[in-house]
Coordinates of N, CA and C in Angstrom, one line a residue:
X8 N -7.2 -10.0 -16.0 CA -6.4 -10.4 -14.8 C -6.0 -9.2 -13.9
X9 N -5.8 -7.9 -14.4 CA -5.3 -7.1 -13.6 C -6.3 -6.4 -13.1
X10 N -7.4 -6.3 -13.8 CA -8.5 -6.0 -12.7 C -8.7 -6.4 -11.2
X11 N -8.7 -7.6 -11.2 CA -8.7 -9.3 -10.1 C -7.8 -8.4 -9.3
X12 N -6.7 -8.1 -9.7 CA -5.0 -7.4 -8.9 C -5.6 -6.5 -8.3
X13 N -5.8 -5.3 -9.2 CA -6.2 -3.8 -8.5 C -7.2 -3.9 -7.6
X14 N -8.3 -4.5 -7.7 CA -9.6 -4.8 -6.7 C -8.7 -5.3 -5.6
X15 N -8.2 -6.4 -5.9 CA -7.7 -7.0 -4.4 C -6.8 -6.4 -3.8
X16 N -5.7 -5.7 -4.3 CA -4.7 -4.4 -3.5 C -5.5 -3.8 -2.9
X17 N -6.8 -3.1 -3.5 CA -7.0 -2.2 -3.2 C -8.0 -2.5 -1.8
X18 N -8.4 -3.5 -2.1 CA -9.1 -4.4 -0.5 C -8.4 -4.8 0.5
X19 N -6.9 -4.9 0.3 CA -6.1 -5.9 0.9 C -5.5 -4.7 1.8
X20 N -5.1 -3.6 0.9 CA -4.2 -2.8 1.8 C -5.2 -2.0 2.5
X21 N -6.1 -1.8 2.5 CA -7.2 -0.8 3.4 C -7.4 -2.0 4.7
X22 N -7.4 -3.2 3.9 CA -7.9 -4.2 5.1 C -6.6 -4.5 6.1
X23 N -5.5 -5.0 5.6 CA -4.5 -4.8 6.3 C -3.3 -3.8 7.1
X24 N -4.1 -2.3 6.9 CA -3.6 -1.3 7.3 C -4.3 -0.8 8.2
X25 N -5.5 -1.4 8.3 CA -6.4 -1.0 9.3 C -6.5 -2.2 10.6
X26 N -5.9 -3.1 10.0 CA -5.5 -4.4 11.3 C -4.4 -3.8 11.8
X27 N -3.3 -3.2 11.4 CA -2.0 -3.0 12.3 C -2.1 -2.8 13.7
X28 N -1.3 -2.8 14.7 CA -1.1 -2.7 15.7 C -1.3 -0.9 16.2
X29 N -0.9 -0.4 15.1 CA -1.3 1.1 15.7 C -3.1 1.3 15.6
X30 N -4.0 0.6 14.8 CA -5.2 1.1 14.5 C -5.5 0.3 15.8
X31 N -5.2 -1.2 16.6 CA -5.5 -1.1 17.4 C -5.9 -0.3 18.8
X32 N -4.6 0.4 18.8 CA -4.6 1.3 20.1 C -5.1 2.4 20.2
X33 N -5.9 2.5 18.8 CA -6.4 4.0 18.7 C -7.9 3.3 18.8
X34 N -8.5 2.3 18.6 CA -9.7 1.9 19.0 C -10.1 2.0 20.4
X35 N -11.5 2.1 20.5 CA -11.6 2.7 22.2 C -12.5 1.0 22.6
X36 N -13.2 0.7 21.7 CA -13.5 -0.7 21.7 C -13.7 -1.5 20.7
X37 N -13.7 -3.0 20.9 CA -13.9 -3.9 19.8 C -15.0 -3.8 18.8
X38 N -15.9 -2.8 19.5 CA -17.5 -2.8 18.8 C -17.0 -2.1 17.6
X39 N -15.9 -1.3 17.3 CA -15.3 0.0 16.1 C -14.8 -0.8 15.1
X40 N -14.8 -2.1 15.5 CA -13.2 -2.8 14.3 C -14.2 -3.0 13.0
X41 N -15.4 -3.4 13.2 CA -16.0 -4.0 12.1 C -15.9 -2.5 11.2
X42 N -16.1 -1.4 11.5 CA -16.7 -0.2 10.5 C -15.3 0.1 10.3
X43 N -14.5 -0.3 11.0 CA -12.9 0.9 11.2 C -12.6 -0.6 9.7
X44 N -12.5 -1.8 10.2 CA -11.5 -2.3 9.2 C -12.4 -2.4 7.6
X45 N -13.3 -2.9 7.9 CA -14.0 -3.3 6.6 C -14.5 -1.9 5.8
X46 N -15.1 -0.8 6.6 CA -15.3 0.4 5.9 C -13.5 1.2 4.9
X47 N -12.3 0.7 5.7 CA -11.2 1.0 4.9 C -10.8 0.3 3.9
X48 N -11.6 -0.8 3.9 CA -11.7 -1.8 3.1 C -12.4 -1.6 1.8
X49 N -13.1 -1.0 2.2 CA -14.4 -0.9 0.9 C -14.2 0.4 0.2
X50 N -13.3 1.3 1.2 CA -13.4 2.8 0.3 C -11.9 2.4 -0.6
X51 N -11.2 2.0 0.0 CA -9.7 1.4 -0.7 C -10.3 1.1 -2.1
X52 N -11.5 -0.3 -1.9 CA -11.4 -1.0 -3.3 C -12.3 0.0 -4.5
X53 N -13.2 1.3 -3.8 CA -13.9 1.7 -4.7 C -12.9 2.6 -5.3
X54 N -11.5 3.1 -4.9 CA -10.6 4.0 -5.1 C -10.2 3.4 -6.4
X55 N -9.8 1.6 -6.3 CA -9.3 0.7 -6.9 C -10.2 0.6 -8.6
X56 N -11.4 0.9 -8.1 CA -12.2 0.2 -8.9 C -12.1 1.6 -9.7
X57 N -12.3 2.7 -9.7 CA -12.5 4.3 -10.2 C -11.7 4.2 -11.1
X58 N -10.2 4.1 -10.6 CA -9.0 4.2 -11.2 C -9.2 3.0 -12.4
X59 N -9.2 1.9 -12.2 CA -9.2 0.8 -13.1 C -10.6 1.3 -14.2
X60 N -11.5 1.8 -13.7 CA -12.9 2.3 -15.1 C -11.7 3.7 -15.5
X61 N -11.6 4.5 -14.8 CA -10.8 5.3 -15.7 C -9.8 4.9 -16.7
X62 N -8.6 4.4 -16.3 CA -7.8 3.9 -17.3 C -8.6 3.0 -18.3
X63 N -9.4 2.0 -18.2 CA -9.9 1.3 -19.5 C -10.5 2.7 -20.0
X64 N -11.4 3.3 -19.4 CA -12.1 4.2 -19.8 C -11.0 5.4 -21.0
X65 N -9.7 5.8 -20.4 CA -8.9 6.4 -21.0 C -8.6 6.0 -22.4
X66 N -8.0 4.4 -22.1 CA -7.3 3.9 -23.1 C -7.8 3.1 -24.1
X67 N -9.2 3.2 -24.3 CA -10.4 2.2 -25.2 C -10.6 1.0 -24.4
X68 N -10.5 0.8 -23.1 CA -10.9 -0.7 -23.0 C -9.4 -1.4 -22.3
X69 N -9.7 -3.0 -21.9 CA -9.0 -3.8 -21.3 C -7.6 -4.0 -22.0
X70 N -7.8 -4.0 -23.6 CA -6.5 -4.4 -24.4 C -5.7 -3.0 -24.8
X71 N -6.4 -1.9 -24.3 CA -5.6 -0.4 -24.3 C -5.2 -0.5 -23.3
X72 N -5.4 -0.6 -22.3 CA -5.1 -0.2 -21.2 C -3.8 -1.0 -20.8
X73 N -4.2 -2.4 -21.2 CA -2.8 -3.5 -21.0 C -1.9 -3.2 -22.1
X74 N -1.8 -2.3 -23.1 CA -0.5 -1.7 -23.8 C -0.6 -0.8 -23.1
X75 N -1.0 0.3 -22.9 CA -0.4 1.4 -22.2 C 0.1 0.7 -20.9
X76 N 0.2 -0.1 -20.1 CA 1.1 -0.2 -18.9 C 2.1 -1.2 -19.3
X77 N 2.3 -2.0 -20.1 CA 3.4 -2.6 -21.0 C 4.3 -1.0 -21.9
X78 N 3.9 0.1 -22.2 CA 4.1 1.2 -22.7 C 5.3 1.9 -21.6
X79 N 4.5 2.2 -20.6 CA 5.0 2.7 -19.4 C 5.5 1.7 -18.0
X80 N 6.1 0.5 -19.1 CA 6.8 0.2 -18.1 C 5.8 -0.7 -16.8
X81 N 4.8 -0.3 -16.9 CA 4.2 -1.1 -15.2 C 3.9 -0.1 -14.3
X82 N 4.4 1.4 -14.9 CA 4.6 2.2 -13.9 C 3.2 2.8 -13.7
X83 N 2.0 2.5 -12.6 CA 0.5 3.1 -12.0 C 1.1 4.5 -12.4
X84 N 2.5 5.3 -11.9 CA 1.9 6.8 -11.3 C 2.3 7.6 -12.7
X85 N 3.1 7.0 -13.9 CA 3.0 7.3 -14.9 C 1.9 7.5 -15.8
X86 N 0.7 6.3 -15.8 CA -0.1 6.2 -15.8 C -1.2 7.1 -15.6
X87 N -1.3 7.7 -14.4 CA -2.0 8.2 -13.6 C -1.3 10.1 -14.5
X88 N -0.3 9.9 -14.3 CA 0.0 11.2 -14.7 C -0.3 11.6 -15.8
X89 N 0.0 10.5 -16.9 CA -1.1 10.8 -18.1 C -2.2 11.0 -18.5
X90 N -3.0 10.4 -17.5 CA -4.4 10.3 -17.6 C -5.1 12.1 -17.4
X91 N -4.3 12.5 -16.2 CA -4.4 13.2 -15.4 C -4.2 14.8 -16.0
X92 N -2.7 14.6 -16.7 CA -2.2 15.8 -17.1 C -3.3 15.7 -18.8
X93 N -3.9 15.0 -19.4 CA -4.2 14.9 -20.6 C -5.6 15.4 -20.7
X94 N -6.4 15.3 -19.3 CA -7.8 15.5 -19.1 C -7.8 16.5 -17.9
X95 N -6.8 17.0 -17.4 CA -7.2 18.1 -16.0 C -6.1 19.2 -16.1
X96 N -4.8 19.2 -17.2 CA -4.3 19.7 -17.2 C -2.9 19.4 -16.0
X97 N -1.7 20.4 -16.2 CA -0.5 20.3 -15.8 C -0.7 20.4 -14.4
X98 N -1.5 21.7 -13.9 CA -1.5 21.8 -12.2 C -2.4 21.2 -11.6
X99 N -3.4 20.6 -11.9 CA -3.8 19.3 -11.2 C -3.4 18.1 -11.4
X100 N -3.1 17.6 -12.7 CA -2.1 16.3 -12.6 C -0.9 16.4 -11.7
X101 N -0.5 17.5 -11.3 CA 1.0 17.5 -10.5 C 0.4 17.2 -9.0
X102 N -0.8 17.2 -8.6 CA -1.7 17.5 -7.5 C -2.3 16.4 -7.0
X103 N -3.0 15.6 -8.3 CA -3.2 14.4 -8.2 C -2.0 13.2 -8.0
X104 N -0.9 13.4 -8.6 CA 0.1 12.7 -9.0 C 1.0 12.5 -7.4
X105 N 1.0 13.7 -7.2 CA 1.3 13.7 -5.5 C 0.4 13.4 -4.1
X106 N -1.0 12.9 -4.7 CA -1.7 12.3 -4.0 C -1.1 10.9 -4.0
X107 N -1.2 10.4 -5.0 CA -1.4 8.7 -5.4 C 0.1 8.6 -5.0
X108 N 1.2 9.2 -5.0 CA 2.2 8.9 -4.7 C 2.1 9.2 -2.9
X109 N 1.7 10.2 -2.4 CA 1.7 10.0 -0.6 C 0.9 8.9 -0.6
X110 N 0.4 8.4 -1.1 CA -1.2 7.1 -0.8 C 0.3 6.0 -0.7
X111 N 1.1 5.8 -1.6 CA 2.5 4.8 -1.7 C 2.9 4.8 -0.4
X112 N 3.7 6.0 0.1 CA 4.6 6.5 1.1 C 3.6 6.4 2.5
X113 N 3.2 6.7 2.4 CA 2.3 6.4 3.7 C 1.9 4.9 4.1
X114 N 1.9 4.0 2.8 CA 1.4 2.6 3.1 C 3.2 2.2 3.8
X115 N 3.7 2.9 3.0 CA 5.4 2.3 3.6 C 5.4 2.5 4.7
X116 N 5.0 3.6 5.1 CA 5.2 4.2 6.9 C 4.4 3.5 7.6
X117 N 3.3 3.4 7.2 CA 2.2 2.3 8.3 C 3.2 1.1 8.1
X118 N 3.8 0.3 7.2 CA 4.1 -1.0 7.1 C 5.5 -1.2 8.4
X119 N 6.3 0.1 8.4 CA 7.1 0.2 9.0 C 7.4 0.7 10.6
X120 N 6.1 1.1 10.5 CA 5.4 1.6 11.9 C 4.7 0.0 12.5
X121 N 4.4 -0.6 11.8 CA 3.4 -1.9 12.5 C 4.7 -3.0 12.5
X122 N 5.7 -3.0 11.9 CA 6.5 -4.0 11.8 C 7.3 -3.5 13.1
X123 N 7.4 -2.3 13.3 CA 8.1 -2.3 15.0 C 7.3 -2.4 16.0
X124 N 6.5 -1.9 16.0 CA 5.3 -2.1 16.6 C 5.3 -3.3 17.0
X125 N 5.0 -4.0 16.3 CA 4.7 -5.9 16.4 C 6.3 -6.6 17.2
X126 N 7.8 -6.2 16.2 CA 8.5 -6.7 17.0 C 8.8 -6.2 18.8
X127 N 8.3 -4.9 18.7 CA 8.6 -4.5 20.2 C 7.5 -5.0 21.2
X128 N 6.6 -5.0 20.4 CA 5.7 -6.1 21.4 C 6.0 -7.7 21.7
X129 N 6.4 -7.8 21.0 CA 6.8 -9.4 20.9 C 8.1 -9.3 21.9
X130 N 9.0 -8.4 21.8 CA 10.3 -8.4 22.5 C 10.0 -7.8 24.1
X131 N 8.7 -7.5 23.9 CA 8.3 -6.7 25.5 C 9.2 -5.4 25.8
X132 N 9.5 -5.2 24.6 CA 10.2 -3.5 24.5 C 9.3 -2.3 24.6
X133 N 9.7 -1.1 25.7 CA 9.0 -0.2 25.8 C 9.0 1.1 24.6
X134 N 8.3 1.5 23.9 CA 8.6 2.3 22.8 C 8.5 3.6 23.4
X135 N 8.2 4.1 24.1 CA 7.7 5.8 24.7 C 9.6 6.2 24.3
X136 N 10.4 5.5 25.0 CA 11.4 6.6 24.5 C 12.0 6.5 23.1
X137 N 12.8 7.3 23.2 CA 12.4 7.7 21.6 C 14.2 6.3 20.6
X138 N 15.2 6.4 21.9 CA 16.5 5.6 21.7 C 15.5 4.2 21.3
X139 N 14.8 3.7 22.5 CA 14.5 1.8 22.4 C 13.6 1.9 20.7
X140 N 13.1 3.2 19.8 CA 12.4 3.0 18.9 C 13.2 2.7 17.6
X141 N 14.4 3.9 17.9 CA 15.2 3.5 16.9 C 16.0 2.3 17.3
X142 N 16.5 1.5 18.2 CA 16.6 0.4 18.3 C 16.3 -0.5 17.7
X143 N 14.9 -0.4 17.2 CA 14.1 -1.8 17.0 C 14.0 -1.3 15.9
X144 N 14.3 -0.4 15.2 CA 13.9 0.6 13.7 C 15.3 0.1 12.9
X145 N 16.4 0.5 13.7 CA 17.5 0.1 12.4 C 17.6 -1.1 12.0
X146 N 17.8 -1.9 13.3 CA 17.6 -3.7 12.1 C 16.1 -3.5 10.8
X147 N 15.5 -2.9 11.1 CA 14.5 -3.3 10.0 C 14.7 -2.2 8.7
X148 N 15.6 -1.2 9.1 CA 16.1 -0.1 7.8 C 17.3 -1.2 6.8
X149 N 17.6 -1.8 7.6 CA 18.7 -2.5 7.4 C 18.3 -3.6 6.3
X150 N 17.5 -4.0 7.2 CA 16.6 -5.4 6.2 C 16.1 -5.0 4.4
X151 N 15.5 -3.8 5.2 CA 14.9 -2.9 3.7 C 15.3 -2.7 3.0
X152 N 16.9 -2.5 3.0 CA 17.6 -1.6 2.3 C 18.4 -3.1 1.4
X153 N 18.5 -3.9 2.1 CA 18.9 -5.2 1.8 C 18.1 -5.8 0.7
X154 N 16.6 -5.9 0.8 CA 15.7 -6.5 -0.1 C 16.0 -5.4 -0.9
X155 N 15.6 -3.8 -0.9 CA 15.8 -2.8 -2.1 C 17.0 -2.9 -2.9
X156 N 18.0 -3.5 -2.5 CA 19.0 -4.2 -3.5 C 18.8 -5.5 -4.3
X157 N 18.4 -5.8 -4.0 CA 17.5 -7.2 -4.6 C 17.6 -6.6 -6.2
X158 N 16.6 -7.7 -6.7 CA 15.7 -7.5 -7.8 C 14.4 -6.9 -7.2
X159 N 13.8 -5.9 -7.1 CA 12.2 -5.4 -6.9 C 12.0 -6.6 -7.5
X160 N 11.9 -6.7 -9.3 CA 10.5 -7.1 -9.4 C 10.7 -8.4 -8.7
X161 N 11.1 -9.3 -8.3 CA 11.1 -10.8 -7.4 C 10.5 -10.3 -6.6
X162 N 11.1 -9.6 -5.7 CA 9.9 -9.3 -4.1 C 9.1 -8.8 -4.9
X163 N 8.2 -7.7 -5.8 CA 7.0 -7.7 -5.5 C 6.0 -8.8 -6.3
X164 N 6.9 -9.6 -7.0 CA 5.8 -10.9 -7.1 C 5.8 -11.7 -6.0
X165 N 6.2 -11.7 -4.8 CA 5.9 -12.4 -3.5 C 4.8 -11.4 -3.1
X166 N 4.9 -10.2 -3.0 CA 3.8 -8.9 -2.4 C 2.8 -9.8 -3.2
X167 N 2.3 -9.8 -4.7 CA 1.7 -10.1 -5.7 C 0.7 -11.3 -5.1
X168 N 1.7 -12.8 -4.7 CA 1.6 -13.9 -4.4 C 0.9 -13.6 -3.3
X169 N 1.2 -13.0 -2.2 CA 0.9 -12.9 -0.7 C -0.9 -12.0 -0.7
X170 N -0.7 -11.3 -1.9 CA -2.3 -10.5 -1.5 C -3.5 -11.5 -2.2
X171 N -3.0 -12.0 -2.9 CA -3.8 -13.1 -4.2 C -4.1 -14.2 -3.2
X172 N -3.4 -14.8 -2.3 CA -3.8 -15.8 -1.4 C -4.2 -15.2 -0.1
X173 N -4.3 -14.2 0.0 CA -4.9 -13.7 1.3 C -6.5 -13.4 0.7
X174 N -6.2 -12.8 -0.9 CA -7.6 -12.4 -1.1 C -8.6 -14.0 -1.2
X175 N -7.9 -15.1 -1.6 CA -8.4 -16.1 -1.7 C -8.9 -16.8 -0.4
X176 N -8.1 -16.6 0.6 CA -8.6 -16.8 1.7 C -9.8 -16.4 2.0

């Protein structure tokens, strides 16, 4: 089952990060969307798919690999660091590990960049200066910081729910 997961993140967020409202405005025309969205689509899930043969590959197979992430917690970049620091050593596990973790941080910033994006378009708010950005930016630091007090794991079994019926779609 967590195969099904990692393929489809790994489709979903290439596919959905390349729909944002900023990838639009950097398109010069419609003829680019098909290679722009589906090509980020496809390198995402082969990224997806690497990672998931390596870890079975690491850990003997499907039922290693599902105790090692029961082991560590859930945690991918633990994971990854193990794999990493066990077979490439300390200074490229620290190299890779800061990869996969900007790959995180960056999906935040696109998520956070299209979500103003989208409301200031909707609100017919001009973004060039830099006050009307943060404007439309703190209500939504606000919101975030709100759900990050939550329980994570609740919201991200809605993320979970929301890519599983998109991928179904």
């Amino acid at each position: 089952p967590m195969l099904f997961t990692t393929i489809a993140c790994g489709a979903l967020s290439g596919f959905h990060a390349t729909q944002s409202p900023m990838m639009a405005r950097c398109m010069t025309s419609e003829g680019q969307a098909r290679s722009i969205f589906y090509g980020a689509m496809i390198a995402e899930s082969i990224i997806a798919l690497i990672w998931a043969a390596i870890g079975m590959a690491f850990w003997g197979g499907v039922e290693g690999l599902n105790t090692a992430i029961a082991e560590y917690g859930g945690s991918a970049a633990k994971l990854v660091d193990v794999i990493t620091e066990t077979t490439l050593g300390k200074g490229i596990a620290t190299c890779v590990l800061v990869g996969v973790v900007g790959c995180a941080v960056t999906s935040g910033d696109t998520a956070f960049r299209s979500l103003r994006l989208t409301i200031a378009d909707f609100m017919k708010a001009d973004q060039r200066p830099i006050m009307k950005r943060v404007a439309v930016s703190i209500p939504i630091f606000i919101l975030a910081y709100i759900c990050c007090k939550a329980d994570f794991s609740t919201i991200w079994k809605y993320v979970g729910i929301g890519n599983q019926l998109l991928a179904t779609i």
